[in-house]
CSV table of C-alpha atoms in Angstrom, one decimal:
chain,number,residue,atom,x,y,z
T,4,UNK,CA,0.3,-44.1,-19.6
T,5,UNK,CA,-1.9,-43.3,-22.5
T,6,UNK,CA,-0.3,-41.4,-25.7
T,7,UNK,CA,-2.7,-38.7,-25.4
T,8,UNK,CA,-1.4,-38.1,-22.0
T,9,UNK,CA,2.1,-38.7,-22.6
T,10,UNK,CA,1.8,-36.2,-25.7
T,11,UNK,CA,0.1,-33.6,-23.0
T,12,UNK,CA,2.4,-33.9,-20.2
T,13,UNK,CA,5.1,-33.4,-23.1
T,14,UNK,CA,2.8,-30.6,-24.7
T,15,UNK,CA,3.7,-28.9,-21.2
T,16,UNK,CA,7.6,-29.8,-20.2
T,17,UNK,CA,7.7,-28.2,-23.7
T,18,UNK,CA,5.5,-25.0,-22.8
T,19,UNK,CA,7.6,-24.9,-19.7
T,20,UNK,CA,10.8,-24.8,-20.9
T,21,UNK,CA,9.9,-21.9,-23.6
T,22,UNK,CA,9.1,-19.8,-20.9
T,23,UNK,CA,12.2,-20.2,-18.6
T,24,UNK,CA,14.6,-20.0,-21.4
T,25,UNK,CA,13.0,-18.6,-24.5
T,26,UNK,CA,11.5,-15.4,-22.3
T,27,UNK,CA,11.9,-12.3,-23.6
T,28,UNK,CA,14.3,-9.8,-21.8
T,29,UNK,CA,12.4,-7.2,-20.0
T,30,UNK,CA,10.8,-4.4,-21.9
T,31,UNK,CA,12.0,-1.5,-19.5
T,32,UNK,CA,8.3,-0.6,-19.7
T,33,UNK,CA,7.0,1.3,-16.8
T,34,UNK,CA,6.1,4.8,-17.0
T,35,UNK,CA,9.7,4.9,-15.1
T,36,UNK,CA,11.4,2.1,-15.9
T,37,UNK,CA,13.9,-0.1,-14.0
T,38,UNK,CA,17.0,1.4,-12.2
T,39,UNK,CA,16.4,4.8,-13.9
T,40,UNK,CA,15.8,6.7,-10.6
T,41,UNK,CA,19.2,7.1,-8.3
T,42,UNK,CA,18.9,5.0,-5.3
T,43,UNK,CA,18.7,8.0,-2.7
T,44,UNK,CA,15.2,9.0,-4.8
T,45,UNK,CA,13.7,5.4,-5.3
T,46,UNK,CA,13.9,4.9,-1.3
T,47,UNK,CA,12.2,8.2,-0.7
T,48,UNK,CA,9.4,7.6,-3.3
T,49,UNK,CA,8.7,4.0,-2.2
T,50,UNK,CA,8.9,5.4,2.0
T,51,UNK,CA,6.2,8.2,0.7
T,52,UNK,CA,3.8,5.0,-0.4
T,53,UNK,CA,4.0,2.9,1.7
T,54,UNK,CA,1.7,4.6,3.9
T,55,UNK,CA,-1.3,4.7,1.7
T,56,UNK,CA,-0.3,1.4,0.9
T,57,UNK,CA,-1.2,0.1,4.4
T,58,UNK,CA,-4.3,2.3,4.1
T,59,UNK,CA,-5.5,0.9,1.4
T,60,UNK,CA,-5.0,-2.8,2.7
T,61,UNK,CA,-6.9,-1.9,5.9
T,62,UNK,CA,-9.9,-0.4,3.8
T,63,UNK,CA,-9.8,-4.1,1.3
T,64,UNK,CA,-9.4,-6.1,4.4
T,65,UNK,CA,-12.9,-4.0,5.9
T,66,UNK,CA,-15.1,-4.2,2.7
T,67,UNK,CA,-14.2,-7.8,1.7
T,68,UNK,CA,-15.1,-9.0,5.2
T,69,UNK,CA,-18.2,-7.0,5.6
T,70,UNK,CA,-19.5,-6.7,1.8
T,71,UNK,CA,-18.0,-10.0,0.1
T,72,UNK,CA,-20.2,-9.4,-2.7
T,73,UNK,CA,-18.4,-6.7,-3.9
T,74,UNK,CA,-15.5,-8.6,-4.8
T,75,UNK,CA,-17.0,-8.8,-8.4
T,76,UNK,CA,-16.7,-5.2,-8.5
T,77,UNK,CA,-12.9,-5.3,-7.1
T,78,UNK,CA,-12.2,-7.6,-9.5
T,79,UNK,CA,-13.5,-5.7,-12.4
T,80,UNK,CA,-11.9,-2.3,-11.4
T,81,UNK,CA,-8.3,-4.3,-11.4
T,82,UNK,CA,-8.9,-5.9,-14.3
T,83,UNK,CA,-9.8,-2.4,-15.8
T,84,UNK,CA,-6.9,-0.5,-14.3
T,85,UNK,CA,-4.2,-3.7,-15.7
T,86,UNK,CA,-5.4,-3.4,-18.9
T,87,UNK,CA,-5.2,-0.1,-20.1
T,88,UNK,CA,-2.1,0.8,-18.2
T,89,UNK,CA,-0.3,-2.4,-20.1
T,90,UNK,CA,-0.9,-0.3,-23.5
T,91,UNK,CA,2.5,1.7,-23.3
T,92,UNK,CA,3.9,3.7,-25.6
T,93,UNK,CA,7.5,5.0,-25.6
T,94,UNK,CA,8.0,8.5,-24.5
T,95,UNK,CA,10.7,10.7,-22.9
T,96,UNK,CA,14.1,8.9,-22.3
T,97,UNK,CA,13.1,6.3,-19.0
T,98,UNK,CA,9.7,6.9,-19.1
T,99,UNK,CA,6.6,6.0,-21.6
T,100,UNK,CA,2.9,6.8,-21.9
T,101,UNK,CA,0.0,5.1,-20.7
T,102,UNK,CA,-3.1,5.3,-19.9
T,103,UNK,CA,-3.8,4.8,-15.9
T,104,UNK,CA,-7.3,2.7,-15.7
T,105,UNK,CA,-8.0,4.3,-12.0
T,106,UNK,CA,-10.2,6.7,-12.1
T,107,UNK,CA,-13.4,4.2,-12.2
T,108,UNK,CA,-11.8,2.0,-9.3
T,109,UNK,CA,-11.3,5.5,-7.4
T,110,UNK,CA,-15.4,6.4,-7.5
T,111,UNK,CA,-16.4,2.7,-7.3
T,112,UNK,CA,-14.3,2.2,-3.8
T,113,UNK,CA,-12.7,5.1,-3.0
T,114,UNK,CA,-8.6,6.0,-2.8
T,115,UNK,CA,-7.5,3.8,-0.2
T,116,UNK,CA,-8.8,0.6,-2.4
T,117,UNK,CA,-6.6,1.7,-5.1
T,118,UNK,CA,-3.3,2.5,-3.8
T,119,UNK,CA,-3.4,-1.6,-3.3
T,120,UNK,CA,-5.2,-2.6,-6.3
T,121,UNK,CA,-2.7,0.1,-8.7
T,122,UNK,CA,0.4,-1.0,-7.1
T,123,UNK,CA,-0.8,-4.8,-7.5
T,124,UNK,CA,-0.9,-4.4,-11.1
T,125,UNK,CA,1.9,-2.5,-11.6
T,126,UNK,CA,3.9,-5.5,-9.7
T,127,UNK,CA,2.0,-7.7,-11.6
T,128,UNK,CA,3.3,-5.9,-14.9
T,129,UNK,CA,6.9,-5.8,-13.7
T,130,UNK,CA,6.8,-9.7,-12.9
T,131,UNK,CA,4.6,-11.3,-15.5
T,132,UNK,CA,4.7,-8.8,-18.8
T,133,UNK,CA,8.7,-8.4,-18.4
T,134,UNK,CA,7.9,-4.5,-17.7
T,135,UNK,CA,10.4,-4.3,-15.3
T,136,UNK,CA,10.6,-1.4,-12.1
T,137,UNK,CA,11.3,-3.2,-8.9
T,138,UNK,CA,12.9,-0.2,-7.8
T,139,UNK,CA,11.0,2.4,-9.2
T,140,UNK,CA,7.9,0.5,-8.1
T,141,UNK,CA,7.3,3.4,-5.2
T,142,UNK,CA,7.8,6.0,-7.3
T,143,UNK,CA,5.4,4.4,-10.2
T,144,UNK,CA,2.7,3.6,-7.6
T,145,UNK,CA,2.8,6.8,-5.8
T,146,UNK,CA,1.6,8.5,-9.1
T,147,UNK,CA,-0.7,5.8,-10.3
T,148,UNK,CA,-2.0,4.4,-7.4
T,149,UNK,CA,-2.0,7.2,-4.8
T,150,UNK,CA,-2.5,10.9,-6.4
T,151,UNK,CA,-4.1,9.6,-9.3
T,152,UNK,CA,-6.6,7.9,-7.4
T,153,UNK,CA,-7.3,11.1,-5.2
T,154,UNK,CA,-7.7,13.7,-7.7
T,155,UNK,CA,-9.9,11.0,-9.3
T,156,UNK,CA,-12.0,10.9,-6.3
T,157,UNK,CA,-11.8,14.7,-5.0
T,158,UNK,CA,-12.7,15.8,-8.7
T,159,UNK,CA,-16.0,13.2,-9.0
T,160,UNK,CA,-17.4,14.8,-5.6
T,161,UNK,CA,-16.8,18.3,-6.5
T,162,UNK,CA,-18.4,18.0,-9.7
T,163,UNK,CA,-21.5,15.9,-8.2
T,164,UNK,CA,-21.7,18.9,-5.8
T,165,UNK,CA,-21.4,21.4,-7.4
T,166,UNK,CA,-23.3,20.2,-10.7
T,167,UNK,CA,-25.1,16.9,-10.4
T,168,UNK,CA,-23.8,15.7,-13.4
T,169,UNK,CA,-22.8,12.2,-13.0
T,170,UNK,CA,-21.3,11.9,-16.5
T,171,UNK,CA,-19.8,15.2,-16.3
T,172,UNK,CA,-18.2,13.6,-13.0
T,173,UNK,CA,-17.0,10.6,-14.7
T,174,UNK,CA,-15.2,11.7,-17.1
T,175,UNK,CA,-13.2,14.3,-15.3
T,176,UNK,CA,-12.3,12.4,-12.8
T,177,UNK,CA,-11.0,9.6,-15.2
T,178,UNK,CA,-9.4,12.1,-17.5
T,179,UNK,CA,-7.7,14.8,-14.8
T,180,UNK,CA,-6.6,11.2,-12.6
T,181,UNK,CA,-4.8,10.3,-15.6
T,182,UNK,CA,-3.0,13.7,-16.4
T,183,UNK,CA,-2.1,14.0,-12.4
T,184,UNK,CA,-0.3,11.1,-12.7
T,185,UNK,CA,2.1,12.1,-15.5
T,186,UNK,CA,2.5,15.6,-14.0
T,187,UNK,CA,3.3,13.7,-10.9
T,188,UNK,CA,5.8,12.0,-12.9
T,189,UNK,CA,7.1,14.8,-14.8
T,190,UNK,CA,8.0,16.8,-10.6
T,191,UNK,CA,9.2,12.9,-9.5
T,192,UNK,CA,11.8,13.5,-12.9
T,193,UNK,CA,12.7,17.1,-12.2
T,194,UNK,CA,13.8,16.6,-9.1
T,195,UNK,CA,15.8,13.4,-10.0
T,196,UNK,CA,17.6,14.8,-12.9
T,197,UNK,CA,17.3,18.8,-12.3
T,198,UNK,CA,18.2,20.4,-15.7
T,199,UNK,CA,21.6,22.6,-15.5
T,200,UNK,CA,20.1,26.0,-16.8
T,201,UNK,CA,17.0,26.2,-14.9
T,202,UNK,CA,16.7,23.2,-12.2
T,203,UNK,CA,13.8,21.5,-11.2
T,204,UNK,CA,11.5,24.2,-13.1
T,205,UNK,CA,13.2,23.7,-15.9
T,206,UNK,CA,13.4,20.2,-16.7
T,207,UNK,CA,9.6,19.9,-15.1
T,208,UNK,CA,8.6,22.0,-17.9
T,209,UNK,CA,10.6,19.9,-20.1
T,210,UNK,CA,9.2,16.6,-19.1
T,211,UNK,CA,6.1,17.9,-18.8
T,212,UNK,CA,6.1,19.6,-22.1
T,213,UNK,CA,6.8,16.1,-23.6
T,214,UNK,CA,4.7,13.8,-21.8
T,215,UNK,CA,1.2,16.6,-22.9
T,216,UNK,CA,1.9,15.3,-26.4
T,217,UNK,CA,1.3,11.8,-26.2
T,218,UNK,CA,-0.9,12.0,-22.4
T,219,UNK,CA,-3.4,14.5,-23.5
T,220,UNK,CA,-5.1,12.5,-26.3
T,221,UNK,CA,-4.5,9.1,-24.1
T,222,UNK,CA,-6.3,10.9,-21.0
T,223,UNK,CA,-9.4,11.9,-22.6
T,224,UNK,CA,-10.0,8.9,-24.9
T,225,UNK,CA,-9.7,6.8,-20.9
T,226,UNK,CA,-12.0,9.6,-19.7
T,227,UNK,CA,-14.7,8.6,-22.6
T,228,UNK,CA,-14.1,4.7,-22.1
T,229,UNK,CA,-14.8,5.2,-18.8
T,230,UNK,CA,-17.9,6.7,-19.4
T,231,UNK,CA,-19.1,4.4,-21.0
T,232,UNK,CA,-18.1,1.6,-18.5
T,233,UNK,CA,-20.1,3.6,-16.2
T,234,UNK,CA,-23.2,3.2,-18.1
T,235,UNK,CA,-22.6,-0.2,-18.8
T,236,UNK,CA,-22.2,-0.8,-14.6
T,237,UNK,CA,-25.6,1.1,-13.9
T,238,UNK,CA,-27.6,-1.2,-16.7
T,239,UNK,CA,-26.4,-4.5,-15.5
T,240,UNK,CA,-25.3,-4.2,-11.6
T,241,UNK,CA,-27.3,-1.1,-10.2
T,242,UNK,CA,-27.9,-2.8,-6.8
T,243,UNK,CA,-23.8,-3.6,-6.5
T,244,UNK,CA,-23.8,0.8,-7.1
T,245,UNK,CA,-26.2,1.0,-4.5
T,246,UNK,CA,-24.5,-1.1,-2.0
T,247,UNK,CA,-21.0,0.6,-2.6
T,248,UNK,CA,-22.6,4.2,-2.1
T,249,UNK,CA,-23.9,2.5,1.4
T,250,UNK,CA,-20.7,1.5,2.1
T,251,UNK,CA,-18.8,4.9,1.5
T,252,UNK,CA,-22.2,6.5,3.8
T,253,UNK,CA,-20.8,3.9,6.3
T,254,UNK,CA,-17.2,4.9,6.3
């Protein structure tokens, strides 16, 4: 065996080892982190998504067999959604801030698409960034991946109706997605941990009163990066646009 590939199988036994013992312990990072819901509500959050999860795979499983040329597309609205909902920032006690990423994903290929490609990257974020929520992985995606995604969707086709205004569109529908989320979030709270004076009103206006201060600001600035993600799409793939309002014609 040569020394430079001695010193490269060594370079990686090494690089190997880090990882398995050296790891950090996880960060306890999802917008509702791990073990923080009681068991009885985990279950009932994760039988509420599964559903739209099988949805969703039946709509991938349709458009990658019949359109495999959209899988650059796929690709790109995963890619969008995993990194901006990686940038957390801590919030209310179990919970953080984030933005969501699924608003373009949600006009590109519709709701169904994304309640597999949102809870994909929220697994993804529990398993390979140390975020952590296995169990609250139902909950998580059933206000990222599910309602997010429809308001997204519902909001971009009322404004086009209504208006015509594509940008106009855009950004609502990135923006309110994001804010539907963390509302959802805020009632998926409140009726977990119902506040003694009050209830579930009360502590939803407590969670929710929290989670504006730090979601607000994050939802538009994803509503204007989306925006301009949009226009970046239409200059450089406007036949791949084309082909993916064919396909929603289709279905």
């Amino acid at each position: 065996m040569k020394i430079s590939q001695f010193l490269r199988l060594a370079l990686m036994a090494g690089l190997s080892f880090y990882l398995v013992v050296g790891s950090p312990a996880p960060a306890q990072a999802m917008h509702i982190m791990e073990g923080f819901l009681p068991v009885s509500w985990a279950m009932f959050w994760w039988g509420l998504f599964l559903p739209f999860f099988l949805w969703g795979l039946r709509s991938l499983t349709r458009i990658t067999r019949q359109h495999p040329e959209t899988k650059l597309l796929l690709s790109l609205a995963g890619a969008f959604t995993f990194v901006l909902s990686a940038l957390k920032i801590p919030s209310v006690t179990g919970s953080c801030s984030h933005p969501t990423g699924t608003g373009l994903g949600s006009v590109l290929f519709g709701p169904a698409v994304m309640s597999v490609l949102g809870a994909l990257v929220l697994l993804f974020q529990a398993l390979l960034l140390a975020h952590g929520g296995l169990t609250t992985l139902g909950a998580n995606a059933f206000s990222m991946a599910v309602v997010g995604p429809l308001v997204a969707y519902g909001v971009y086709h009322l404004v086009m109706k209504s208006s015509g205004r594509q940008t106009l569109a855009i950004f609502l529908a990135a923006t309110l997605a994001d804010l539907l989320t963390y509302i959802t979030t805020s009632i998926q709270l409140a009726l977990a941990f119902p506040a003694a004076n009050g209830g579930v009103v009360a502590a939803f206006a407590k969670f929710a009163g929290i989670f504006a201060v730090t979601q607000m600001p994050l939802a538009i600035s994803e509503g204007l990066l989306t925006v301009l993600v949009w226009n970046w799409l239409q200059s450089y793939s406007p036949e791949e646009l084309k082909l993916l309002n064919l396909i929603k014609q289709e279905s």
